Amino acid sequence: MIRKIAIIAAAMTLAAASSAQVPYWKDLDVFAVNSETERTEMIFWDNWEDALSQDVEQSSYYKSLNGTWKFLYHDSQENMDPEIGKTTAAKAESWENIKVPGNWEMQGFGIPIYVNTDFEFATWNPQPPFIPDQNPAGVYYRSFEVPQDWAGRQVYLNLAGAKSGVYVYVNGEEVGYNEDSKDLARFNITKYLREGANDLVLKIYRFSTGSYLECMDFFRISGIERDVYLSTEKHHTQFDINVISSLDEECVNGVFRLELSALPTKDLDVSYQLLDKDGSIVLKDCRLVSDGKSVMEGVVGNVRKWSAETPELYTLLLCVEGEYTRFNVGFRRFEIKGDLFLVNGKPVKFKGVNLHETDPYTGHYVTRERMLQDLKLMKENNINGIRTCHYPQPRMFYDLCDSLGFYVYSEANVESHGMFYDLDKTLGNKPEWYTNHIYRIRNMYFRTRNY
């Protein structure tokens, strides 16, 4: 049923995009164009030693685009050059500088707005999906070069978070569009690239139809809020994994299942090793992924169990067509029996907090250092659970929660509080908003399901 929903949603989105008579940011039926979102966020390495020892950002197949960009702000998109997507380095030279990631209102462009339950662009009488023409917009520009050893490979632009309606242009050509501001949007830009310097333009509208689903109780601010980076893979296979790591009925042995998926256009040679913390191999297998899917299973005897008190982790090392990626794996069993929530067979009381992505100086951009500072403070105060209200957090947040020991309740980027909860008003009851909701829920699920 889920796959059927995905196919329907994708078909509706692409059809709407091809026939849209209004701009994407004003069109309810267009919330993603040419972006790949329903996938685990993964980076590859060219050898297993680096895959085991390096941070993701150190991989030779990862290129950060964070830093200082050129920026042009408009109080209203009505004043924007319709050919702005074709901006070159020479044209952008006179623009202002802006730090990426970092909301533009926190850097002197536009005004931060705080409201709790209202839409800041339609406070008194919201009429979804109406968005006013007087809509602030920002245009980001930078150039980049693709590493020479990426030649012949697939190259992706990754936007980990940008708000609200984002158009992507490479070398003057429109690549795609995205509105889900708190999930990774990945664009295959291979065919748009050229040798040497490439022009990258991100045109971002402060409000879009997607803003009706991002009515969170925090400062409403805009722009690039999370990392921007390039990644590369040998083939465009949309390879993905689903790691299922639970316990048997006695909560003694680890039950491991690795589900592999890819486009059915190419058979993939995949192998894995599951490593203990001393580097010893506790499970391994290899498989040819044909027809787009395959499964590998195993049992780990007397497994080290993960919980908030004992965050024990194993390392999953995957080899896909001679290239490597890794994930942390925690074996745990969650159950509800009567009115008790059991973790590994024992009742647990959640002592939790709601967490917003907020920094007093950088807005919705939170550095790893600040995130770690917050999490350590929580541990010192015996907090063991976190609700990510009301959207998914960046990849590194889940990595830290795995290693430090937190139970995480991850929410999709869906909050239409400004419509309140009357059955005839809430957007969750309106069929025309159905695919928008499902899209965001699936983005959250597939990106974070392996934590």
Coordinates of N, CA, C and O in Angstrom, one line a residue, residues 2-126:
I2 N 2.0 1.2 0.8 CA 2.8 2.4 0.9 C 3.5 2.7 -0.5 O 3.5 3.8 -0.9
R3 N 3.9 1.6 -1.1 CA 4.5 1.8 -2.5 C 3.5 2.4 -3.4 O 3.9 3.2 -4.3
K4 N 2.3 1.9 -3.4 CA 1.2 2.4 -4.3 C 1.0 3.9 -4.0 O 0.9 4.7 -5.0
I5 N 1.0 4.3 -2.8 CA 0.8 5.7 -2.4 C 2.0 6.5 -3.0 O 1.8 7.6 -3.6
A6 N 3.2 6.0 -2.9 CA 4.4 6.7 -3.4 C 4.3 6.9 -4.9 O 4.6 8.0 -5.5
I7 N 3.9 5.9 -5.6 CA 3.8 6.0 -7.1 C 2.7 7.0 -7.5 O 2.9 7.8 -8.4
I8 N 1.6 7.0 -6.8 CA 0.5 7.9 -7.1 C 1.0 9.4 -6.8 O 0.8 10.3 -7.7
A9 N 1.7 9.6 -5.7 CA 2.2 10.9 -5.3 C 3.2 11.4 -6.3 O 3.2 12.5 -6.8
A10 N 4.1 10.5 -6.8 CA 5.1 10.9 -7.7 C 4.5 11.2 -9.1 O 4.9 12.2 -9.7
A11 N 3.6 10.5 -9.5 CA 2.9 10.7 -10.8 C 2.2 12.0 -10.7 O 2.2 12.8 -11.7
M12 N 1.5 12.3 -9.6 CA 0.7 13.6 -9.5 C 1.7 14.8 -9.5 O 1.4 15.8 -10.2
T13 N 2.8 14.6 -8.8 CA 3.8 15.7 -8.7 C 4.4 16.0 -10.1 O 4.5 17.2 -10.5
L14 N 4.8 15.0 -10.8 CA 5.5 15.2 -12.1 C 4.5 15.7 -13.1 O 4.8 16.6 -13.9
A15 N 3.3 15.2 -13.1 CA 2.3 15.7 -14.0 C 2.0 17.2 -13.7 O 1.8 18.0 -14.7
A16 N 1.8 17.5 -12.4 CA 1.5 18.9 -12.1 C 2.7 19.8 -12.5 O 2.5 20.9 -13.0
A17 N 3.9 19.4 -12.3 CA 5.1 20.2 -12.6 C 5.1 20.5 -14.1 O 5.5 21.6 -14.5
S18 N 4.8 19.5 -14.9 CA 4.9 19.7 -16.4 C 3.8 20.6 -16.9 O 4.0 21.1 -18.0
S19 N 2.7 20.7 -16.2 CA 1.6 21.4 -16.8 C 1.2 22.7 -15.9 O 0.2 23.3 -16.2
A20 N 2.1 23.0 -15.0 CA 1.8 24.1 -14.1 C 1.7 25.4 -14.8 O 2.5 25.7 -15.6
Q21 N 0.6 26.1 -14.5 CA 0.4 27.4 -15.1 C 0.7 28.6 -14.1 O 0.7 29.7 -14.5
V22 N 1.1 28.2 -12.9 CA 1.5 29.2 -11.9 C 2.9 28.8 -11.4 O 3.3 27.7 -11.6
P23 N 3.6 29.7 -10.8 CA 4.9 29.4 -10.3 C 4.8 28.2 -9.3 O 3.8 28.1 -8.6
Y24 N 5.9 27.4 -9.2 CA 5.9 26.3 -8.3 C 5.5 26.7 -6.8 O 4.8 26.0 -6.1
W25 N 6.1 27.9 -6.4 CA 5.9 28.3 -5.0 C 4.4 28.7 -4.7 O 4.1 28.8 -3.5
K26 N 3.6 28.8 -5.7 CA 2.2 29.1 -5.5 C 1.3 28.0 -5.9 O 0.1 28.1 -5.7
D27 N 1.9 26.9 -6.3 CA 1.1 25.7 -6.8 C 1.0 24.6 -5.8 O 2.1 24.0 -5.5
L28 N -0.1 24.3 -5.3 CA -0.3 23.3 -4.2 C 0.2 21.9 -4.7 O 0.7 21.2 -3.9
D29 N 0.0 21.7 -6.0 CA 0.3 20.3 -6.5 C 1.8 20.1 -6.8 O 2.2 19.0 -7.2
V30 N 2.6 21.2 -6.7 CA 4.0 21.1 -7.0 C 4.8 21.4 -5.8 O 4.9 22.5 -5.3
F31 N 5.4 20.3 -5.2 CA 6.2 20.5 -4.0 C 7.6 19.9 -4.1 O 8.5 20.1 -3.3
A32 N 7.9 19.2 -5.2 CA 9.2 18.7 -5.5 C 9.3 18.4 -7.0 O 8.4 17.8 -7.6
V33 N 10.4 18.9 -7.6 CA 10.6 18.7 -9.0 C 12.1 18.2 -9.2 O 13.0 18.9 -8.8
N34 N 12.2 17.0 -9.6 CA 13.6 16.3 -9.9 C 14.4 16.2 -8.6 O 15.6 16.0 -8.7
S35 N 13.8 16.2 -7.5 CA 14.6 16.0 -6.2 C 14.3 14.5 -5.8 O 13.2 14.0 -5.9
E36 N 15.4 13.9 -5.2 CA 15.3 12.6 -4.6 C 15.4 12.7 -3.1 O 16.3 13.3 -2.6
T37 N 14.3 12.3 -2.4 CA 14.2 12.5 -1.0 C 14.0 11.3 -0.2 O 14.5 11.2 0.9
E38 N 13.3 10.3 -0.7 CA 12.9 9.1 0.1 C 14.1 8.1 0.1 O 14.0 7.0 -0.5
R39 N 15.1 8.4 0.9 CA 16.4 7.6 0.9 C 17.2 7.9 2.1 O 17.2 9.0 2.6
T40 N 17.9 6.9 2.6 CA 18.9 7.1 3.6 C 20.0 8.1 3.1 O 20.4 8.0 2.0
E41 N 20.4 9.0 4.0 CA 21.5 9.9 3.7 C 22.8 9.1 3.9 O 23.2 8.8 5.0
M42 N 23.4 8.9 2.8 CA 24.7 8.0 2.8 C 25.8 8.6 2.0 O 25.5 9.2 0.9
I43 N 27.0 8.4 2.4 CA 28.2 8.9 1.7 C 29.1 7.6 1.5 O 29.2 6.8 2.5
F44 N 29.8 7.5 0.4 CA 30.7 6.4 0.1 C 32.1 6.8 0.3 O 32.5 8.0 0.2
W45 N 33.0 5.8 0.5 CA 34.4 6.0 0.5 C 35.0 5.0 -0.6 O 34.3 4.0 -0.9
D46 N 36.2 5.2 -1.0 CA 36.8 4.3 -2.0 C 37.6 3.2 -1.4 O 38.1 2.3 -2.2
N47 N 37.7 3.1 -0.1 CA 38.3 2.0 0.5 C 37.8 1.8 1.9 O 37.2 2.7 2.5
W48 N 37.9 0.6 2.4 CA 37.2 0.2 3.7 C 37.9 0.9 4.9 O 37.3 1.2 5.9
E49 N 39.3 1.1 4.8 CA 40.0 1.7 5.9 C 39.5 3.1 6.2 O 39.2 3.5 7.4
D50 N 39.3 3.9 5.2 CA 38.8 5.3 5.3 C 37.3 5.2 5.8 O 36.9 6.1 6.6
A51 N 36.5 4.3 5.2 CA 35.1 4.2 5.6 C 35.0 4.0 7.1 O 34.0 4.5 7.7
L52 N 35.9 3.2 7.7 CA 35.8 2.9 9.1 C 36.4 4.0 10.0 O 36.0 4.2 11.2
S53 N 37.3 4.8 9.5 CA 38.1 5.7 10.3 C 37.7 7.2 10.2 O 38.0 8.0 11.1
Q54 N 37.2 7.6 9.0 CA 37.0 9.0 8.7 C 35.5 9.4 9.0 O 34.6 8.6 9.0
D55 N 35.4 10.7 9.3 CA 34.1 11.4 9.4 C 33.6 11.5 7.9 O 34.4 11.5 7.0
V56 N 32.3 11.6 7.8 CA 31.6 11.7 6.5 C 32.2 12.8 5.7 O 32.5 12.7 4.5
E57 N 32.5 13.9 6.4 CA 33.0 15.1 5.7 C 34.4 14.9 5.1 O 34.9 15.7 4.3
Q58 N 35.1 13.9 5.6 CA 36.5 13.7 5.1 C 36.5 12.8 3.9 O 37.6 12.6 3.3
S59 N 35.4 12.2 3.5 CA 35.4 11.3 2.4 C 35.8 12.1 1.1 O 35.4 13.2 0.9
S60 N 36.6 11.4 0.2 CA 36.9 12.0 -1.0 C 35.7 12.1 -2.0 O 35.8 12.7 -3.0
Y61 N 34.6 11.5 -1.6 CA 33.4 11.5 -2.4 C 32.4 12.5 -1.8 O 31.2 12.5 -2.1
Y62 N 32.9 13.4 -0.9 CA 32.1 14.4 -0.3 C 32.8 15.8 -0.5 O 34.0 15.9 -0.3
K63 N 32.0 16.8 -0.9 CA 32.6 18.1 -1.1 C 31.7 19.1 -0.5 O 30.5 19.3 -1.0
S64 N 32.1 19.8 0.6 CA 31.2 20.8 1.2 C 31.1 22.0 0.4 O 32.1 22.5 -0.2
L65 N 30.0 22.6 0.3 CA 29.8 23.9 -0.3 C 29.4 25.0 0.8 O 29.0 26.1 0.4
N66 N 29.6 24.6 2.0 CA 29.4 25.6 3.1 C 30.4 26.7 3.0 O 31.5 26.5 2.5
G67 N 30.1 27.9 3.5 CA 31.0 29.0 3.5 C 30.4 30.3 3.1 O 29.2 30.5 3.3
T68 N 31.1 31.2 2.5 CA 30.6 32.5 2.1 C 30.1 32.4 0.7 O 30.9 32.0 -0.2
W69 N 28.9 32.7 0.5 CA 28.2 32.8 -0.8 C 27.9 34.3 -1.1 O 27.9 35.1 -0.2
K70 N 27.7 34.6 -2.4 CA 27.1 35.9 -2.8 C 25.6 35.8 -2.6 O 25.0 34.8 -2.9
F71 N 25.0 37.0 -2.2 CA 23.6 37.0 -1.9 C 22.9 38.3 -2.4 O 23.4 39.4 -2.2
L72 N 21.7 38.1 -2.9 CA 20.9 39.2 -3.4 C 19.5 39.1 -2.8 O 18.8 38.1 -3.0
Y73 N 19.1 40.1 -1.9 CA 17.9 40.0 -1.2 C 16.8 40.9 -1.9 O 17.1 42.0 -2.3
H74 N 15.6 40.4 -1.9 CA 14.4 41.2 -2.4 C 13.3 41.3 -1.4 O 12.9 40.2 -0.9
D75 N 12.9 42.5 -1.0 CA 11.7 42.6 -0.1 C 10.5 41.9 -0.7 O 9.6 41.4 0.0
S76 N 10.4 41.9 -2.1 CA 9.3 41.2 -2.7 C 9.9 40.6 -4.0 O 10.7 41.2 -4.7
Q77 N 9.5 39.4 -4.3 CA 9.9 38.6 -5.5 C 9.4 39.3 -6.7 O 10.0 39.1 -7.8
E78 N 8.5 40.3 -6.6 CA 8.0 41.0 -7.8 C 9.1 41.8 -8.4 O 9.1 42.2 -9.6
N79 N 10.2 42.1 -7.6 CA 11.3 43.0 -8.1 C 12.4 42.1 -8.7 O 13.5 42.7 -9.0
M80 N 12.3 40.8 -8.7 CA 13.4 39.9 -9.1 C 13.5 39.8 -10.6 O 12.5 39.7 -11.3
D81 N 14.7 39.8 -11.1 CA 15.0 39.6 -12.5 C 14.5 38.1 -12.9 O 14.9 37.2 -12.3
P82 N 13.7 38.0 -13.8 CA 13.2 36.7 -14.2 C 14.3 35.8 -14.7 O 14.1 34.5 -14.8
E83 N 15.4 36.3 -15.1 CA 16.5 35.5 -15.6 C 17.6 35.3 -14.5 O 18.8 35.0 -14.8
I84 N 17.3 35.5 -13.3 CA 18.2 35.5 -12.2 C 18.9 34.1 -12.1 O 20.1 34.0 -11.6
G85 N 18.3 33.1 -12.5 CA 18.9 31.7 -12.5 C 20.1 31.6 -13.4 O 20.8 30.6 -13.2
K86 N 20.3 32.5 -14.3 CA 21.4 32.4 -15.2 C 22.6 33.3 -14.7 O 23.5 33.6 -15.5
T87 N 22.6 33.7 -13.4 CA 23.6 34.5 -12.9 C 25.0 33.9 -13.0 O 25.1 32.7 -12.7
T88 N 26.0 34.7 -13.3 CA 27.4 34.2 -13.4 C 28.2 34.9 -12.3 O 27.7 35.8 -11.6
A89 N 29.4 34.4 -12.2 CA 30.3 35.0 -11.1 C 30.5 36.5 -11.3 O 30.5 37.3 -10.4
A90 N 30.6 36.9 -12.6 CA 30.8 38.4 -12.8 C 29.6 39.2 -12.4 O 29.7 40.2 -11.8
K91 N 28.4 38.7 -12.7 CA 27.2 39.4 -12.3 C 27.0 39.4 -10.8 O 26.5 40.4 -10.2
A92 N 27.4 38.4 -10.1 CA 27.2 38.3 -8.7 C 28.2 39.0 -7.9 O 28.1 39.1 -6.7
E93 N 29.3 39.5 -8.5 CA 30.4 40.1 -7.8 C 30.0 41.2 -6.9 O 30.5 41.5 -5.9
S94 N 29.0 42.0 -7.4 CA 28.5 43.2 -6.7 C 27.5 42.9 -5.5 O 27.1 43.7 -4.8
W95 N 27.1 41.6 -5.4 CA 26.1 41.2 -4.4 C 26.8 41.2 -3.0 O 28.0 41.3 -2.9
E96 N 25.9 41.1 -2.0 CA 26.4 41.1 -0.6 C 27.0 39.7 -0.4 O 26.7 38.7 -1.1
N97 N 27.7 39.5 0.7 CA 28.2 38.2 1.2 C 27.2 37.7 2.3 O 26.6 38.5 3.0
I98 N 27.1 36.4 2.3 CA 26.3 35.7 3.3 C 26.9 34.4 3.7 O 27.5 33.7 2.9
K99 N 26.8 34.0 5.0 CA 27.3 32.8 5.5 C 26.3 31.6 5.2 O 25.1 31.8 5.5
V100 N 26.8 30.5 4.7 CA 26.0 29.3 4.5 C 26.6 28.2 5.3 O 27.8 27.9 5.1
P101 N 25.8 27.5 6.1 CA 24.4 27.7 6.5 C 24.2 28.9 7.4 O 25.1 29.4 8.0
G102 N 23.0 29.4 7.4 CA 22.6 30.6 8.2 C 21.5 31.3 7.6 O 21.5 31.7 6.5
N103 N 20.4 31.5 8.5 CA 19.2 32.2 8.0 C 19.5 33.6 7.6 O 20.3 34.3 8.2
W104 N 18.9 34.1 6.5 CA 19.2 35.5 6.1 C 18.8 36.6 7.0 O 19.4 37.6 7.1
E105 N 17.7 36.3 7.8 CA 17.2 37.3 8.7 C 18.2 37.5 9.9 O 18.3 38.6 10.5
M106 N 19.0 36.5 10.2 CA 20.0 36.6 11.2 C 21.3 37.3 10.8 O 22.2 37.5 11.5
Q107 N 21.3 37.6 9.5 CA 22.5 38.3 8.9 C 22.1 39.6 8.3 O 22.9 40.1 7.4
G108 N 21.0 40.2 8.7 CA 20.7 41.5 8.3 C 19.8 41.7 7.1 O 19.6 42.8 6.6
F109 N 19.2 40.6 6.6 CA 18.3 40.7 5.5 C 16.9 40.3 5.9 O 16.6 39.1 6.3
G110 N 15.9 41.2 5.8 CA 14.6 40.9 6.2 C 14.4 40.9 7.8 O 15.4 41.1 8.5
I111 N 13.2 40.5 8.2 CA 12.9 40.6 9.6 C 12.5 39.3 10.2 O 11.6 38.6 9.6
P112 N 13.1 38.8 11.3 CA 12.5 37.6 11.9 C 11.1 37.8 12.5 O 10.9 38.9 13.0
I113 N 10.3 36.9 12.4 CA 8.9 37.0 12.9 C 8.6 35.9 13.8 O 8.8 34.7 13.5
Y114 N 8.2 36.2 15.0 CA 7.7 35.1 15.9 C 6.2 35.2 16.1 O 5.6 36.2 16.5
V115 N 5.6 34.1 15.8 CA 4.2 33.8 16.1 C 4.2 32.3 16.5 O 5.0 31.5 16.1
N116 N 3.2 32.0 17.3 CA 3.1 30.6 17.8 C 2.2 29.8 16.9 O 2.7 28.9 16.2
T117 N 0.9 30.1 16.9 CA -0.1 29.2 16.2 C -0.6 29.8 14.8 O -1.3 29.1 14.1
D118 N -0.1 31.0 14.5 CA -0.7 31.6 13.2 C 0.3 31.5 12.1 O 1.5 31.3 12.3
F119 N -0.2 31.7 10.9 CA 0.6 31.9 9.7 C 1.1 33.3 9.6 O 0.2 34.2 9.6
E120 N 2.3 33.6 9.6 CA 2.8 35.0 9.6 C 2.5 35.8 8.4 O 2.4 37.0 8.3
F121 N 2.2 35.0 7.3 CA 1.8 35.7 6.0 C 0.3 35.8 5.8 O -0.1 36.4 4.8
A122 N -0.4 35.2 6.7 CA -1.9 35.2 6.6 C -2.5 35.1 8.0 O -3.2 34.1 8.3
T123 N -2.3 36.0 8.9 CA -2.6 35.9 10.3 C -4.0 35.7 10.5 O -4.5 34.9 11.3
W124 N -4.8 36.6 10.0 CA -6.2 36.7 10.4 C -7.2 35.8 9.6 O -8.1 35.3 10.2
N125 N -6.9 35.6 8.3 CA -7.9 34.8 7.6 C -7.2 34.0 6.5 O -7.2 34.3 5.3
P126 N -6.5 32.9 7.0 CA -5.7 32.1 6.0 C -6.6 31.4 5.0 O -7.7 30.9 5.3

